[in-house]
Tab-separated table of C-alpha atoms and ligand atoms in Angstrom:
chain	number	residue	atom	x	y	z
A	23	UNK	CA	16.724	-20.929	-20.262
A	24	UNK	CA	17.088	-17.340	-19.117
A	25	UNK	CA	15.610	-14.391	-20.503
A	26	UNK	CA	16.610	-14.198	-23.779
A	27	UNK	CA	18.899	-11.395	-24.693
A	28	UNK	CA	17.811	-9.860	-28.075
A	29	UNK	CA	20.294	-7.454	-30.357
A	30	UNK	CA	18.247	-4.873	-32.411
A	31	UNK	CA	19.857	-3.179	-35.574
A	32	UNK	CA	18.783	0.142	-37.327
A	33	UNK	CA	19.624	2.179	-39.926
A	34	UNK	CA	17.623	5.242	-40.486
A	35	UNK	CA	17.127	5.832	-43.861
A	36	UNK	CA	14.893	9.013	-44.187
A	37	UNK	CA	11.498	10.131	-42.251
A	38	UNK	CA	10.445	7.847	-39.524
A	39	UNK	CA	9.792	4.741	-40.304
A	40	UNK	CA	12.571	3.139	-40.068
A	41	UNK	CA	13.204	3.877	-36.765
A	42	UNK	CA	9.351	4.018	-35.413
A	43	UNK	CA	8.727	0.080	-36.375
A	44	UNK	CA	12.127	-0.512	-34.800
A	45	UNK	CA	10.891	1.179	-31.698
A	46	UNK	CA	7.690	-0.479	-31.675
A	47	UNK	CA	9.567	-3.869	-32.121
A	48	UNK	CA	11.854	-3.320	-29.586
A	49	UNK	CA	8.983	-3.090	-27.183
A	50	UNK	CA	7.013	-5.874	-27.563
A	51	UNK	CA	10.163	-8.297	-28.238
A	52	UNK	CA	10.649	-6.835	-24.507
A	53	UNK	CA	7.062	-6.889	-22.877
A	54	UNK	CA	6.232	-10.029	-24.827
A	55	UNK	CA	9.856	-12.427	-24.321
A	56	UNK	CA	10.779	-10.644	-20.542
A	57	UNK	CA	14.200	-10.724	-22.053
A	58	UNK	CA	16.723	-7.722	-22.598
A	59	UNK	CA	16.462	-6.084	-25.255
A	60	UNK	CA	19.400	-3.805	-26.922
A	61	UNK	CA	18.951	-1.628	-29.753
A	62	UNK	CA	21.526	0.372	-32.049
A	63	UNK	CA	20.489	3.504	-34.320
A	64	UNK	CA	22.713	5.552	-36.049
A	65	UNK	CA	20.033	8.523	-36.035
A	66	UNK	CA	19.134	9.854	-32.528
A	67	UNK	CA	17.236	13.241	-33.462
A	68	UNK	CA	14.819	10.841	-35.454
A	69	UNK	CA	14.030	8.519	-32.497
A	70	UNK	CA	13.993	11.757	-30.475
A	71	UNK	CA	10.937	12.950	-33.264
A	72	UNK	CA	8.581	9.892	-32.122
A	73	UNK	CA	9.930	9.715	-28.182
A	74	UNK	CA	10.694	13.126	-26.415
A	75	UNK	CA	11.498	12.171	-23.415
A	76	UNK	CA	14.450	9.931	-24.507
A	77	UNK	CA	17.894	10.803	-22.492
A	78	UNK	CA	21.089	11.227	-24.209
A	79	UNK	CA	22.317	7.928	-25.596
A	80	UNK	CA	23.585	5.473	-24.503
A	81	UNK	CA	21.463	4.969	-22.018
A	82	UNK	CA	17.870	2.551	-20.862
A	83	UNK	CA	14.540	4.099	-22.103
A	84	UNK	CA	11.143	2.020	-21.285
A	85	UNK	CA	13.598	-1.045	-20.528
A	86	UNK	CA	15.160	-0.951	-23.674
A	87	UNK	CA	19.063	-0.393	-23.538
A	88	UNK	CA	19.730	1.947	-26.248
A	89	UNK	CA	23.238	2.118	-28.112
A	90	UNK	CA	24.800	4.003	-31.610
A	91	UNK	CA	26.333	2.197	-34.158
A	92	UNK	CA	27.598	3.247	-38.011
A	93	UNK	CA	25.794	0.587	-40.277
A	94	UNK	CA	28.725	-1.532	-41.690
A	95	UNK	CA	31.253	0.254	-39.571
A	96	UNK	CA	31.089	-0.311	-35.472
A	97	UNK	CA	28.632	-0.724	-32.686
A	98	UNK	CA	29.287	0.136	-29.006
A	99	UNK	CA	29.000	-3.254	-28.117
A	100	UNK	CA	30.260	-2.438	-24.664
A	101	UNK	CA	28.802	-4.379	-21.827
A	102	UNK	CA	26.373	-6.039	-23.997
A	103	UNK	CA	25.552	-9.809	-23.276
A	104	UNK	CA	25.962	-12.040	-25.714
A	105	UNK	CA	22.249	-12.313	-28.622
A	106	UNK	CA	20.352	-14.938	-28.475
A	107	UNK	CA	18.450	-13.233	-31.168
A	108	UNK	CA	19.902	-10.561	-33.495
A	109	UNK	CA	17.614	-8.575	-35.655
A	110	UNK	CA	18.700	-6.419	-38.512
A	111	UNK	CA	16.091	-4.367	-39.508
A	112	UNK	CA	15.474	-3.847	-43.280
A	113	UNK	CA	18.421	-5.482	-44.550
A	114	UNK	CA	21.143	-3.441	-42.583
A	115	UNK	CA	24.854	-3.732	-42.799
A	116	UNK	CA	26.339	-5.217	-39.661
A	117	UNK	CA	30.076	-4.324	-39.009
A	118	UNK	CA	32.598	-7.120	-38.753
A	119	UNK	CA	32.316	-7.021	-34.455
A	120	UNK	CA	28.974	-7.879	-34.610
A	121	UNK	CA	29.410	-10.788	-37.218
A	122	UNK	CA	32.225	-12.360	-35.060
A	123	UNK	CA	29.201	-11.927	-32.602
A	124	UNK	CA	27.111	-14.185	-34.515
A	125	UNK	CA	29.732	-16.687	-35.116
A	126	UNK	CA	30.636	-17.227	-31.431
A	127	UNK	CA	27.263	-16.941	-29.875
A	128	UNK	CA	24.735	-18.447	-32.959
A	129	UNK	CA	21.883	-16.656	-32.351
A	130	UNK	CA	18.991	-16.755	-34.225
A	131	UNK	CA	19.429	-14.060	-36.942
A	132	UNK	CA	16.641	-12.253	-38.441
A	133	UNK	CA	16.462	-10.028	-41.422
A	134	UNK	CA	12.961	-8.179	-40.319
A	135	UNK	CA	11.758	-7.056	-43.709
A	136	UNK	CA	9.558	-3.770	-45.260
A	137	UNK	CA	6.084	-4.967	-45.011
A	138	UNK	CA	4.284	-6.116	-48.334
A	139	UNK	CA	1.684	-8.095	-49.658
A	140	UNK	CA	3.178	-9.295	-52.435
A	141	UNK	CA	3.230	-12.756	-53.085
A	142	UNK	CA	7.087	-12.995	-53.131
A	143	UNK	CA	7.275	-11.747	-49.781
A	144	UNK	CA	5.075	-14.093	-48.431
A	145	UNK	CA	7.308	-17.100	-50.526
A	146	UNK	CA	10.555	-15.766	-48.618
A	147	UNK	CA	9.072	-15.485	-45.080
A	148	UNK	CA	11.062	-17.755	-42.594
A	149	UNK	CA	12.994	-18.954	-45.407
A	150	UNK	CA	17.016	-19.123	-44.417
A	151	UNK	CA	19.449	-17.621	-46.590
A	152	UNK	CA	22.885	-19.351	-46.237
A	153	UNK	CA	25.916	-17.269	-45.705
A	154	UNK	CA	29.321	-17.889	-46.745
A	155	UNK	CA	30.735	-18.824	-42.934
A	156	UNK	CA	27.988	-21.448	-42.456
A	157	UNK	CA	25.198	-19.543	-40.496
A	158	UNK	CA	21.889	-18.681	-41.578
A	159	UNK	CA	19.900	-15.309	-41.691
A	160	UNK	CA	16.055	-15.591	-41.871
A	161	UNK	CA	13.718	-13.085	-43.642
A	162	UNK	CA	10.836	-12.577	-41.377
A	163	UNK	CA	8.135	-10.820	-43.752
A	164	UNK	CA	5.335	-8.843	-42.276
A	165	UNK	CA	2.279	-9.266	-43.986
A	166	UNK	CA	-1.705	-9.457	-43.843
A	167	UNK	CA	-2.044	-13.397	-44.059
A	168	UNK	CA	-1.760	-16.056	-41.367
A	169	UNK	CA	1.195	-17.812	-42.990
A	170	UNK	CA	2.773	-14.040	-43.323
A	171	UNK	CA	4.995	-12.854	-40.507
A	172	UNK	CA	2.061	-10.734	-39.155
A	173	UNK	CA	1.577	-7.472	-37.557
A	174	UNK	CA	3.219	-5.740	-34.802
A	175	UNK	CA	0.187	-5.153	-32.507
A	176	UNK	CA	0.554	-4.423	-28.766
A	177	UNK	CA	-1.515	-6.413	-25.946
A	178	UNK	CA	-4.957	-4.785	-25.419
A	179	UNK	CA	-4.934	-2.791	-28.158
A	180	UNK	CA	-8.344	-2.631	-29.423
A	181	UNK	CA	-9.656	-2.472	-26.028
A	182	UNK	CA	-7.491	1.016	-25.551
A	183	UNK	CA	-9.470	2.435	-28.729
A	184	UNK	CA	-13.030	0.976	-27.788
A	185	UNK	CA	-12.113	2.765	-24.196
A	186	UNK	CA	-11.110	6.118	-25.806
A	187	UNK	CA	-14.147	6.004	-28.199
A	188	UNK	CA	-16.131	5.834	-25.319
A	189	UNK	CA	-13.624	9.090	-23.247
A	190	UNK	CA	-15.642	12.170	-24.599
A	191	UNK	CA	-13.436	13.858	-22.118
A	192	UNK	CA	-10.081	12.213	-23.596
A	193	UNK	CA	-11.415	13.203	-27.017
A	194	UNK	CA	-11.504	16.927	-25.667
A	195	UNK	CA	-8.130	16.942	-24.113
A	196	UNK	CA	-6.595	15.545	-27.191
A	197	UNK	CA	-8.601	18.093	-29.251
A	198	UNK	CA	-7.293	21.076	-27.376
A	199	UNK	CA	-3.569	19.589	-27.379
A	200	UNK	CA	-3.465	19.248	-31.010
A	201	UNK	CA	-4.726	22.909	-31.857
A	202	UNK	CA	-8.678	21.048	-33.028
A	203	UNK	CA	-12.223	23.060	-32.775
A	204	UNK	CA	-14.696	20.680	-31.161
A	205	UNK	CA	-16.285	18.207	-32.371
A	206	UNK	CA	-18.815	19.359	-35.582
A	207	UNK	CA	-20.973	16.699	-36.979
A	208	UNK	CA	-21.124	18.397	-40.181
A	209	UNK	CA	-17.830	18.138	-41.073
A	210	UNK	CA	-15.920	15.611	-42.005
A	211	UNK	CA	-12.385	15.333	-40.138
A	212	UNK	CA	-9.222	13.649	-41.959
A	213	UNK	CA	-5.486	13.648	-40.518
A	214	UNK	CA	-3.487	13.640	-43.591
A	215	UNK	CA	0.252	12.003	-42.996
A	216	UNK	CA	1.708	12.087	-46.833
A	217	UNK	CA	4.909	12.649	-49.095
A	218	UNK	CA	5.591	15.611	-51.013
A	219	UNK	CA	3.519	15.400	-54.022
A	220	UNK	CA	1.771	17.365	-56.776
A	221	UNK	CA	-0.950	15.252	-56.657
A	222	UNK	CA	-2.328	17.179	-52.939
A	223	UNK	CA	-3.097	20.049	-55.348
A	224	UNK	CA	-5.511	17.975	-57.419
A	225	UNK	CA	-7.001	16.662	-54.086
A	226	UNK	CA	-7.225	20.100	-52.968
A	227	UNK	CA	-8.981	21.525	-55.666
A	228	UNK	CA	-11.589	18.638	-55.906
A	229	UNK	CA	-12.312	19.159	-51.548
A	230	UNK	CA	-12.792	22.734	-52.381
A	231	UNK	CA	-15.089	22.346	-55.128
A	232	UNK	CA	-17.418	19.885	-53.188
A	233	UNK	CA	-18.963	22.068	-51.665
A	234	UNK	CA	-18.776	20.204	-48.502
A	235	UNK	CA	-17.060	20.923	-45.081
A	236	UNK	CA	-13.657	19.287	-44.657
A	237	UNK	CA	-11.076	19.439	-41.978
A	238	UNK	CA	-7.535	18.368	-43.069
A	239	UNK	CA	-5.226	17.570	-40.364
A	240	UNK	CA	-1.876	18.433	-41.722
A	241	UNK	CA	0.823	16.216	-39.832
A	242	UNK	CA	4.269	16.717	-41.056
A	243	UNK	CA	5.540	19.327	-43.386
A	244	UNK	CA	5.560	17.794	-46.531
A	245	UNK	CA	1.318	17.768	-47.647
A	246	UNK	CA	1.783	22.118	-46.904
A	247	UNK	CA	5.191	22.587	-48.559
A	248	UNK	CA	3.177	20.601	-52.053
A	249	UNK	CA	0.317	23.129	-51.049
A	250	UNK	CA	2.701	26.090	-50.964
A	251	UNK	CA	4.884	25.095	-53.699
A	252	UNK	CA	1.656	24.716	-56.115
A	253	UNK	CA	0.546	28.046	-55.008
A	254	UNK	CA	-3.059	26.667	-53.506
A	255	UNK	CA	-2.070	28.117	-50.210
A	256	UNK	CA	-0.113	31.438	-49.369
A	257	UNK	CA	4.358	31.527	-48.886
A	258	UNK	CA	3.229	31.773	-45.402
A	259	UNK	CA	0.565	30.099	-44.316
A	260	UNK	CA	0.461	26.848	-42.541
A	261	UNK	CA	4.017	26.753	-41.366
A	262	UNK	CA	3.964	25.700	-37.992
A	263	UNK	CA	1.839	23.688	-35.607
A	264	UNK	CA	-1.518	25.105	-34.830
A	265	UNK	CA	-1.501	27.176	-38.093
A	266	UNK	CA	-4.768	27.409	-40.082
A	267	UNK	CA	-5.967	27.948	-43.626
A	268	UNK	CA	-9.682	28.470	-44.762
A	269	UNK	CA	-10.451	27.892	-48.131
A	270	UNK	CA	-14.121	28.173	-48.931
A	271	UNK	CA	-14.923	24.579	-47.071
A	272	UNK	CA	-12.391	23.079	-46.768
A	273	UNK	CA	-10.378	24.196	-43.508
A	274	UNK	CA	-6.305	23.261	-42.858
A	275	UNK	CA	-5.274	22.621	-40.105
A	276	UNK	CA	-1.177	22.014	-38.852
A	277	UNK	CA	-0.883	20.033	-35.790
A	278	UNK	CA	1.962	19.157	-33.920
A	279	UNK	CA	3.715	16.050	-34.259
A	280	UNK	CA	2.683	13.724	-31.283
A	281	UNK	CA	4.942	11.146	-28.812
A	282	UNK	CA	4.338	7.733	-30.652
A	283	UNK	CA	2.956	6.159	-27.673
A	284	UNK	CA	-0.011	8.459	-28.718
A	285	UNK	CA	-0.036	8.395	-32.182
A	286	UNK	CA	-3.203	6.115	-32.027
A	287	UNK	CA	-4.770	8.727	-30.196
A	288	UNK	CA	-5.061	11.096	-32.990
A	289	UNK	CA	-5.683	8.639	-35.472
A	290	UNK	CA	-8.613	7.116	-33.393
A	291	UNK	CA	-9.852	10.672	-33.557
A	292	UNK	CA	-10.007	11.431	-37.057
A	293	UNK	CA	-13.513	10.005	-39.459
A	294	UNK	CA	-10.557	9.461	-42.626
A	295	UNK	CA	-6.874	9.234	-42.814
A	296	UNK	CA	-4.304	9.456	-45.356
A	297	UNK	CA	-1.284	7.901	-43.884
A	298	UNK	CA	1.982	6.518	-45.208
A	299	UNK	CA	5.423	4.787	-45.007
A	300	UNK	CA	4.468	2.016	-43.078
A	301	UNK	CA	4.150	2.098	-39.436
A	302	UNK	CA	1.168	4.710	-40.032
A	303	UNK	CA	0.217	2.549	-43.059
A	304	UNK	CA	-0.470	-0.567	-40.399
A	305	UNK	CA	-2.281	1.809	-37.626
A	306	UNK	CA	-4.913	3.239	-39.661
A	307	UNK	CA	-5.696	-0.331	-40.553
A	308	UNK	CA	-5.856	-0.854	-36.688
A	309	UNK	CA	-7.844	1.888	-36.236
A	310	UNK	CA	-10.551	0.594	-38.148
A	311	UNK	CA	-10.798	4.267	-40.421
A	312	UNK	CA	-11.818	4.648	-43.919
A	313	UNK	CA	-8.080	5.355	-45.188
A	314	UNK	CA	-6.139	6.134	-48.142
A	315	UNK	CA	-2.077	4.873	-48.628
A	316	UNK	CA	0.586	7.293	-50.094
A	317	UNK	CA	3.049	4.595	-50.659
A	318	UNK	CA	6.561	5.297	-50.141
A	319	UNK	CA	7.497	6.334	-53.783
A	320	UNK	CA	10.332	3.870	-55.441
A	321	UNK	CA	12.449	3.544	-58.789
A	322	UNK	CA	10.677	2.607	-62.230
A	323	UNK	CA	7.080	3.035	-59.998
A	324	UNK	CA	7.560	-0.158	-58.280
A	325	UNK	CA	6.049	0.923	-55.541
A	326	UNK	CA	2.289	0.261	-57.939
A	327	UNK	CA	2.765	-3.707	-57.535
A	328	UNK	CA	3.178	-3.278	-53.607
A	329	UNK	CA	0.146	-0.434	-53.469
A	330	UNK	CA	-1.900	-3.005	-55.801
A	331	UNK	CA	-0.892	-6.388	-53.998
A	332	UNK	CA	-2.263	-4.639	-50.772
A	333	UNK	CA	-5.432	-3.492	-51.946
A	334	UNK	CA	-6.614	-6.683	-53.309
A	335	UNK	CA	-7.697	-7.974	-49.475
A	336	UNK	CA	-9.249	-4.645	-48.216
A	337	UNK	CA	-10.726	-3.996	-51.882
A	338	UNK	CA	-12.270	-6.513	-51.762
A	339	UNK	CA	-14.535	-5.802	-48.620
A	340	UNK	CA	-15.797	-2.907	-50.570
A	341	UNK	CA	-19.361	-4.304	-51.651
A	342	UNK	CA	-20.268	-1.094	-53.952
A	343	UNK	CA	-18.268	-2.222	-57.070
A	344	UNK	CA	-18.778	1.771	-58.152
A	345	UNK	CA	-17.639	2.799	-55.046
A	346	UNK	CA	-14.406	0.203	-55.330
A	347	UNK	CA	-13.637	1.751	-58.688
A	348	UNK	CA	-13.693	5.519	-57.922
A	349	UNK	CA	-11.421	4.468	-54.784
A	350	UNK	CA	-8.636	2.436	-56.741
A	351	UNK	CA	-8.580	5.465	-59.188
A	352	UNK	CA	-8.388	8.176	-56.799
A	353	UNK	CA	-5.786	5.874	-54.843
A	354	UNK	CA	-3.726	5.126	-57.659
A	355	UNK	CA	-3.420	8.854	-59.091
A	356	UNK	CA	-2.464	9.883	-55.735
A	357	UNK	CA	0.577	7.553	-55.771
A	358	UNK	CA	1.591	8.970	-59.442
A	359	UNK	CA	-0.174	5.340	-61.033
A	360	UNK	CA	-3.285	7.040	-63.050
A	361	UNK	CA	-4.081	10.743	-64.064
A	362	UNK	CA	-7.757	11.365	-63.775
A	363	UNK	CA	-9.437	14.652	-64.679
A	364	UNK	CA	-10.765	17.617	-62.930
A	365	UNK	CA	-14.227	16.739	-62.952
A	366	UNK	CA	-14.093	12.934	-62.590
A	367	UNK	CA	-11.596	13.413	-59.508
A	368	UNK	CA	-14.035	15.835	-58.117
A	369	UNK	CA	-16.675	12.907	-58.907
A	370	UNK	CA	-15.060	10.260	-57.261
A	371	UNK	CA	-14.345	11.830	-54.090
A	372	UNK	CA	-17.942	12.947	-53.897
A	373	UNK	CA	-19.234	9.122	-54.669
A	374	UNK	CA	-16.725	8.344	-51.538
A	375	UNK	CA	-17.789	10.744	-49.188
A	376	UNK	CA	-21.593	10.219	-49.729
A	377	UNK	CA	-20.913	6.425	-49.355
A	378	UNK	CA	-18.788	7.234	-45.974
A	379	UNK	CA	-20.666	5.080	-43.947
A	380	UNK	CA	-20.592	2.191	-46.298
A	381	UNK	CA	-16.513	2.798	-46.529
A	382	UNK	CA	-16.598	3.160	-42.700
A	383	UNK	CA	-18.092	-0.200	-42.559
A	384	UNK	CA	-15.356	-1.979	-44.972
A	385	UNK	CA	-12.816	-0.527	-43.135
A	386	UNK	CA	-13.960	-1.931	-39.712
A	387	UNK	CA	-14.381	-5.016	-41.568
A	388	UNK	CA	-10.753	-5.421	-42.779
A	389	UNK	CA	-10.004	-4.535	-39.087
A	390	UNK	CA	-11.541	-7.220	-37.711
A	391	UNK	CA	-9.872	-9.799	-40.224
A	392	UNK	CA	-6.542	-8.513	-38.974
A	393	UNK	CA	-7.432	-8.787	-35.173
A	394	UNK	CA	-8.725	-12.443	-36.043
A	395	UNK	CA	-4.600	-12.969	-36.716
A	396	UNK	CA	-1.963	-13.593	-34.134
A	397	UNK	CA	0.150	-10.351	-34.440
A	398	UNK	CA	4.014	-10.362	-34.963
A	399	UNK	CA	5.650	-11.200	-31.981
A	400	UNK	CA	3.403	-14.133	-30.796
A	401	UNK	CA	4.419	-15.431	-34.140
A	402	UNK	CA	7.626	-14.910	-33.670
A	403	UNK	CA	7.333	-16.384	-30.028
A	404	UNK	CA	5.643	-19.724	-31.454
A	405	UNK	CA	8.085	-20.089	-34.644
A	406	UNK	CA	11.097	-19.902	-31.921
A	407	UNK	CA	9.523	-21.120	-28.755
A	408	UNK	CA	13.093	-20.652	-26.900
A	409	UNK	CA	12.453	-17.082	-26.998
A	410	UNK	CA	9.457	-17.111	-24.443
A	411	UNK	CA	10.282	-15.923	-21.067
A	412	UNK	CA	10.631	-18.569	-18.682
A	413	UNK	CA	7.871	-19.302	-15.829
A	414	UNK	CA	8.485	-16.614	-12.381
B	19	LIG	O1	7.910	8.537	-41.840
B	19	LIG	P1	7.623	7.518	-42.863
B	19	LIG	O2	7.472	7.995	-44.233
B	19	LIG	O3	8.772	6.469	-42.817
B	19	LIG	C1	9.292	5.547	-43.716
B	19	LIG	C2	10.695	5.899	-44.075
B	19	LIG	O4	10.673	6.957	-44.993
B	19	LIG	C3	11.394	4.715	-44.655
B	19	LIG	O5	12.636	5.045	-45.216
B	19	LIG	C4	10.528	4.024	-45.619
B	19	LIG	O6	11.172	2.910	-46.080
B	19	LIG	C5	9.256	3.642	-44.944
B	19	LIG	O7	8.578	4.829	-44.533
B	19	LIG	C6	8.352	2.789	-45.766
B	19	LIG	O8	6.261	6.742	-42.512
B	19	LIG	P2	5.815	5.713	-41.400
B	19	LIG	O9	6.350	4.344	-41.707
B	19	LIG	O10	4.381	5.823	-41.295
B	19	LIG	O11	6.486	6.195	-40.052
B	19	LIG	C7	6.065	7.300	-39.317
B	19	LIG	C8	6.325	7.058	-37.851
B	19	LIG	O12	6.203	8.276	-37.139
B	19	LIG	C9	5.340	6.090	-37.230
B	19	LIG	O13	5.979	5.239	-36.287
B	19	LIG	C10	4.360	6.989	-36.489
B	19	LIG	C11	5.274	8.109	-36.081
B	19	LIG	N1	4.599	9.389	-35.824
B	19	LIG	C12	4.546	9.849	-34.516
B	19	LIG	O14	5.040	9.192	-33.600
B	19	LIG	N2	3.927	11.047	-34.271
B	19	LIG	C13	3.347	11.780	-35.258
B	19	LIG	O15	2.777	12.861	-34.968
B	19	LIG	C14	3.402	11.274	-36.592
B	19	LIG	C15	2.763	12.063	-37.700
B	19	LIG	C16	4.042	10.075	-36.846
């Protein structure tokens, strides 16, 4: 068989995330198959966000063929060779020329889910649903377990972070590009990647009171418009990159958003992270960092069974059963699950960072688990073995 020609389809619903696990699939279906890989967006300032350097579409970036589409209503299909697999990501709408697609060429469809650990998700992974002209649409379900759909993860990633632990120098560079003092021992760094929320006051309040030097990393808007709007920083203050705040301790810091290709970077250089979403939900894990999750809010607080069905695993590692408890309260207030007060917030956060090397150690533990797994696409690759490339 040739290379095999795969159709990519995405819908960008809000933020990033959408479009920055789209981009990272893209990728490795390309590196990983050798085969052609075409992918439609209906957003172009948000790919634009995570990869400058992208030309006008249509057009090839990084070997990826790059078109626009309207979900449910058209796709420049023009030129493109027939699938051989078609991936909708996240449940998009195709329009009716790509279904006539399907029907002609019967490729393998995939419906490439949100990631979660709960247990449904892992019951519907692989399964086929039927549709009404006879083909079949699989759910392929991300997840943390071997019989999940896995992890994106890119070849030789951990031994790009063991090499850039060891770059003092590339520490530096990255330090000066992203607005960052040196290096302090004494302080405790944390990029913070979060939703707009009234619970980064309460988090605020408790840094400030420990007494204890803290650097927050602000990346995005949306953790210094909560600040702003709760009046625990000025109208003006951290509004653009490489704006700072002092507040007794605890120091803010904006920094610019970063190319995706080196989001990793930053992370890798950070002792704690508060990430989101999901594609910066699934690095931090990577990066083997004590980390918190603020869960993409949902209706009724669904979003609690997915926070909860995750934390189980990496819980778990967390030998201190004190130290497990103040994190699943602090974690679950944060994502609007649990109010706690003043001084038991303040508590808990103390009990966590006096314990950081213990957390440190659970985190690199939960890392390791997930390296021990076969990551996305060489599942992917094994499940459909017609997808490898073919011998050169
Ligand atoms: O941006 P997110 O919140 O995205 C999403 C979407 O909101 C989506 O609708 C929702 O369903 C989903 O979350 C769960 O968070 P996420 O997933 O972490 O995506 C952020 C992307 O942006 C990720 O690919 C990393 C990238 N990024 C950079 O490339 N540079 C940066 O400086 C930062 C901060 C992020």
């Amino acid at each position: 068989m040739a290379a095999p020609v795969c159709w990519l389809f995405c819908t960008v619903i809000d933020n990033f995330g959408d479009i920055g696990v789209s981009w990272r699939l893209a990728q490795e279906l390309h590196r990983r198959s050798g085969g052609e890989v075409w992918l439609w967006l209906d957003n172009e300032a948000a790919l634009r966000a995570i990869v400058p350097d992208v030309p006008a579409l249509p057009c090839r970036h990084r070997g990826i063929v790059l078109r626009r589409w309207r979900e449910g209503v058209s796709a420049d299909l023009a030129g493109a060779p027939a699938p051989d697999i078609l991936i909708e990501t996240f449940a998009c709408a195709l329009p009716a020329s790509v279904r006539d697609t399907i029907r002609r060429a019967r490729p393998l469809w995939l419906n490439w889910e949100y990631l979660s650990a709960e247990d449904w998700a892992l019951q519907s992974h692989a399964m086929p649903s039927l549709q009404a002209d006879g083909s079949r649409k699989y759910f392929w379900q991300m997840g943390f377990s071997p019989e999940s759909g896995g992890l994106l993860r890119e070849h030789g990633y951990e031994q790009a972070r063991q090499t850039f632990a060891a770059d003092a120098a590339a520490q530096s560079r990255l330090r000066r590009r992203l607005g960052l003092p040196d290096k302090d021992s004494g302080r405790r760094e944390c990029f913070a990647f979060g939703y707009r929320s009234g619970a980064w006051a309460q988090c605020f309040d408790s840094w400030r009171s420990l007494q204890q030097p803290i650097s927050l990393w602000l990346a995005g808007s949306q953790i210094a418009d909560s600040l702003r709007e709760a009046g625990r920083i000025p109208a003006d203050a951290l509004l653009d990159a490489g704006s700072r705040h002092l507040s007794g301790c605890l120091e803010l810091i904006r920094i610019p958003f970063v190319p995706q290709h080196e989001f990793d970077q930053v992370l890798w250089l950070a002792d704690m992270l508060l990430v989101r979403g999901e594609d910066s939900f699934v690095r931090a894990q990577y990066a083997a960092k004590p980390f918190f999750w603020h869960i993409y809010p949902q209706d009724e607080n669904a979003h609690l069974d997915k926070l909860a069905a995750f934390w189980r695993f990496p819980a778990a590692l967390m030998t201190d059963t004190g130290f497990q408890a103040a994190f699943t309260a602090l974690s679950q207030e944060l994502n609007g699950g649990t109010t706690l007060n003043d001084s038991t917030r303040t508590e808990y956060w103390r009990y966590l960072l006096q314990n950081f090397p213990a957390w440190q150690r659970s985190a690199e533990r939960w890392q390791q688990q997930l390296l021990a797994q076969s990551d996305s696409i060489t599942r992917l690759l094994q499940w459909h073995p017609q997808l490898q490339a073919p011998p050169r």
